[in-house]
Coordinates of C-alpha atoms in Angstrom, one line a residue:
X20 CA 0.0 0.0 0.0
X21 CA 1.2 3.3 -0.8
X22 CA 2.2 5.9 1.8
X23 CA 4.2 8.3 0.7
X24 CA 3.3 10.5 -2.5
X25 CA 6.7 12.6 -4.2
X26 CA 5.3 15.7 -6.5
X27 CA 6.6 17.5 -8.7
X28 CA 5.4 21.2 -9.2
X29 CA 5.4 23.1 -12.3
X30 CA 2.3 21.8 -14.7
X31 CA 1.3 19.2 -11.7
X32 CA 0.2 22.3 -9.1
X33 CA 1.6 25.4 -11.1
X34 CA 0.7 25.7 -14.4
X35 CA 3.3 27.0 -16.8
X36 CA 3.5 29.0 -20.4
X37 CA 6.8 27.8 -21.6
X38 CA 5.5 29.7 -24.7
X39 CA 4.9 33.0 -23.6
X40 CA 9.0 33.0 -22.2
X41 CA 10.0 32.2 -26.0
X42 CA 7.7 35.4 -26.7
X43 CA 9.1 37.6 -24.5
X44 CA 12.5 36.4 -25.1
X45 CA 12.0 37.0 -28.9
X46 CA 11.1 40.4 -28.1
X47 CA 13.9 41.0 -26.7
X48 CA 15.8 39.6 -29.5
X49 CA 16.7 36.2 -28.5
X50 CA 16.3 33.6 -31.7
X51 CA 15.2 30.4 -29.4
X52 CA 17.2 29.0 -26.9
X53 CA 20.5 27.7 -28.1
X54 CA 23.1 24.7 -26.7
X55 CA 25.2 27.5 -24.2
X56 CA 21.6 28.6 -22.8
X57 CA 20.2 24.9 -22.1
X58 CA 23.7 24.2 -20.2
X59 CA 23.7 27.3 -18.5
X60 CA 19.8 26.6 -17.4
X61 CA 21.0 22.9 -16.4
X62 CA 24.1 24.7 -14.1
X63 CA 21.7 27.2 -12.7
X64 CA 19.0 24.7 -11.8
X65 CA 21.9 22.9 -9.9
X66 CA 22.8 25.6 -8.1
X67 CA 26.4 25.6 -9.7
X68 CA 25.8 29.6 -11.1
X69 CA 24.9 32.1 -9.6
X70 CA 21.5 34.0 -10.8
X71 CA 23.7 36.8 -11.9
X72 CA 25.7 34.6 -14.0
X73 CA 22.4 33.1 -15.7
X74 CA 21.1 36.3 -16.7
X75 CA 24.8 37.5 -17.8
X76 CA 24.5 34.8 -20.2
X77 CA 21.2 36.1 -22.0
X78 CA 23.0 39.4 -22.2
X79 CA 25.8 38.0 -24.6
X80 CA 23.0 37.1 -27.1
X81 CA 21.1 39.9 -26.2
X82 CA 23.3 42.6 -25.2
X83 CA 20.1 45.3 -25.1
X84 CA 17.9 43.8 -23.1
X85 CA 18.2 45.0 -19.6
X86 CA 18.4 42.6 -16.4
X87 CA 14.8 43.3 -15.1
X88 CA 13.6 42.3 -18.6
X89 CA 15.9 38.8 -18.9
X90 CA 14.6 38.4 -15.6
X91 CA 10.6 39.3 -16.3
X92 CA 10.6 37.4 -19.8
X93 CA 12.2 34.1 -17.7
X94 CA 9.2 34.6 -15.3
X95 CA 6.6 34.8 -18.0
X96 CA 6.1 31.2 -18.1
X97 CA 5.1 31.1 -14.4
X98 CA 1.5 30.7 -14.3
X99 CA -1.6 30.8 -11.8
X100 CA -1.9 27.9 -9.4
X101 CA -5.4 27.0 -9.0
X102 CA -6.9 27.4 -5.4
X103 CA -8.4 23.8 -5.8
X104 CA -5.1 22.1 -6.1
X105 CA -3.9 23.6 -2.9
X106 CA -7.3 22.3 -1.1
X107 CA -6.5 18.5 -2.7
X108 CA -3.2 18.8 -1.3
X109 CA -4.2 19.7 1.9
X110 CA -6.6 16.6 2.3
X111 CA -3.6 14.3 1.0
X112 CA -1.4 15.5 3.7
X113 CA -3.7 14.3 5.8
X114 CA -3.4 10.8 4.7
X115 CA 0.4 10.4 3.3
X116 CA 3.9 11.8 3.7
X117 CA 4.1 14.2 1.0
X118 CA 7.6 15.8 -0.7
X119 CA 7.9 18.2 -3.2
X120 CA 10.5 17.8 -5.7
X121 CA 11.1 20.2 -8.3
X122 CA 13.8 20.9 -10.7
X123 CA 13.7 24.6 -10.9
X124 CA 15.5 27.7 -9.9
X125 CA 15.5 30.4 -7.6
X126 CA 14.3 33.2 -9.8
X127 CA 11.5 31.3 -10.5
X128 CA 11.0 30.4 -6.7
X129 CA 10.9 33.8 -6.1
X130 CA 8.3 34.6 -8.7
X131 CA 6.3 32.3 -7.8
X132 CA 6.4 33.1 -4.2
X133 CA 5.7 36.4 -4.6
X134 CA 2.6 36.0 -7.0
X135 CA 1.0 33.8 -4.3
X136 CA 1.7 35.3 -1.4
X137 CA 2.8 34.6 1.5
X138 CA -0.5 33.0 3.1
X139 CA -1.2 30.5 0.1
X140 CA 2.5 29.8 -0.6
X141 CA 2.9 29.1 3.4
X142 CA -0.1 26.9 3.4
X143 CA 1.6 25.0 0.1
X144 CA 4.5 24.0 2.0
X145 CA 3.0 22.9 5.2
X146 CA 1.4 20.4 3.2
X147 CA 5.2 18.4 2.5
X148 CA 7.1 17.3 5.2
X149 CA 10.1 18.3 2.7
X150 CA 10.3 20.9 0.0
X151 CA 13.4 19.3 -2.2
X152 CA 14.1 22.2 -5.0
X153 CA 17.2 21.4 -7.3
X154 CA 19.1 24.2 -6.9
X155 CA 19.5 23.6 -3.5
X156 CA 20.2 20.0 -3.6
X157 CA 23.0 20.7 -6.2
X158 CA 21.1 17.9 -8.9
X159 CA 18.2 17.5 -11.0
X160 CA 15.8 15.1 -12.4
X161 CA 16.3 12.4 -14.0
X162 CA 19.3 12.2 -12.3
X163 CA 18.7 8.7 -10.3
X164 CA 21.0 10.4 -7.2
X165 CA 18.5 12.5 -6.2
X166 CA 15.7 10.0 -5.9
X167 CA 18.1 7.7 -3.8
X168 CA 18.7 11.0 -2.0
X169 CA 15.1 11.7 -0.8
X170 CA 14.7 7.3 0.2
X171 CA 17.6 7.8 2.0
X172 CA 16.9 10.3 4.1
X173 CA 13.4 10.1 5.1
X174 CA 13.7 5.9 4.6
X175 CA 11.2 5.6 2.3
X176 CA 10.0 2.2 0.5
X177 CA 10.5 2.4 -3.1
X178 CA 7.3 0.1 -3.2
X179 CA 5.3 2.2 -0.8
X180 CA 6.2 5.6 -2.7
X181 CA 4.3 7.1 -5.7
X182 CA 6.2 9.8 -7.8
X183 CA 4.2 12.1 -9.8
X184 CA 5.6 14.4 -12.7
X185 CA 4.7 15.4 -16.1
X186 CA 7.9 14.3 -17.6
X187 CA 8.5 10.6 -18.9
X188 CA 12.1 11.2 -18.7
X189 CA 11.5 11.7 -14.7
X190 CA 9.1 9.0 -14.0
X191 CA 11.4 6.7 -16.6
X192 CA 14.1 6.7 -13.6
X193 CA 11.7 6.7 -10.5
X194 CA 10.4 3.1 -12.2
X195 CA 13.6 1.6 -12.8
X196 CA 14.5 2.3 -9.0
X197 CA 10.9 0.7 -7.8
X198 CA 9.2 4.1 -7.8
X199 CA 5.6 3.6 -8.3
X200 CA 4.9 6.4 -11.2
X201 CA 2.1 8.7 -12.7
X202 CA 3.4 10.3 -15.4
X203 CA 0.5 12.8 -15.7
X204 CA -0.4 14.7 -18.9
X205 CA -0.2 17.9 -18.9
X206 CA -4.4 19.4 -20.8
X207 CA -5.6 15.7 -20.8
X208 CA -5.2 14.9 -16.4
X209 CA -5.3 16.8 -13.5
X210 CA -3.2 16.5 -10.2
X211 CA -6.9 16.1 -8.0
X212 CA -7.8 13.1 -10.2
X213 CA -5.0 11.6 -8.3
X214 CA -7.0 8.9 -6.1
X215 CA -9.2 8.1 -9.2
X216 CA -6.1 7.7 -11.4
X217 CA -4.2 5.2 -9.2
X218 CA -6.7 4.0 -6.6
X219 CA -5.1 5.4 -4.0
X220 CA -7.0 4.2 -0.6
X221 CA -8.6 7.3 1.6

């Protein structure tokens, strides 16, 4: 029986626009996202850069665009965060250990913190006995380290423990390692479907 759940965040709670950055990024002149920008997005979401350092980066393609705008046209794919998803979480904490595990960074943390609030984002992570964001724990999903990392600590049973993420890539790994998975998709499920999805007992 499952008794532990491990979320992720962005389009499982948050939803994202991962279109309306490439917008405002072409705006600003930026032609797509190139090889030195996915590497540097990978460093920063490991904490290995600083957030300075990420944004310098933009500025070598786009030398024009001011900080405040790299910084507002990476933000524009954080999106609203429905109040229901917040009251299904809070009814699942009841009921299972819950962690939060997110690759993401802190520009977006803050963002998305600060478009909340402080009530509704304070009430989002009492629901998880741990809030696990990448660029704290120096790794990222898929990388299988950081799964082993959160059984580890908390010992957790791979058999026990559901993983749910949006990404196959993600929930690929959790499987091999004995993760139950939901690989959820993103227009056609919804996080509060949860019990119905997998039968999870009340």
């Amino acid at each position: 029986m499952i008794n532990t759940i491990i979320f992720d965040f962005g389009d499982v709670f948050i939803n994202l626009d991962k279109e309306a950055s490439k917008t405002a990024f072409a705006k600003l002149g930026l032609d797509g996202p190139n090889e030195e920008l996915i590497a540097c997005n990978d460093h920063f979401e490991k904490g290995q850069i600083t957030e300075l350092q990420f944004i310098e980066t933009f500025l070598k393609y786009i030398p024009n665009a001011t900080i405040e705008e790299i910084r507002h046209a990476w933000n524009a794919s954080i999106g609203d965060f429905p109040l229901y998803r917040l009251e299904f979480l809070q009814m699942l904490s009841t009921r299972y250990r819950l962690f939060l595990l997110t690759n993401t960074d802190s520009i977006h943390i803050s963002r998305f913190e600060h478009k909340v609030g402080m009530s509704f984002y304070s009430d989002f992570y009492r629901c998880f006995e741990k809030v696990y964001y990448s660029y704290e724990m120096g790794m990222r999903k898929p990388d299988p380290e950081i799964f082993n990392t959160l059984l580890r600590k908390h010992d957790l049973s791979p058999k026990r423990t559901l993983f749910v993420d949006d990404k196959k890539s993600n929930t690929d790994i959790a499987h091999n390692l004995g993760i139950h998975v939901w690989n959820l998709q993103v227009g056609l499920e919804d996080v509060v479907n949860l019990l119905e999805q997998k039968h999870l007992p009340l």
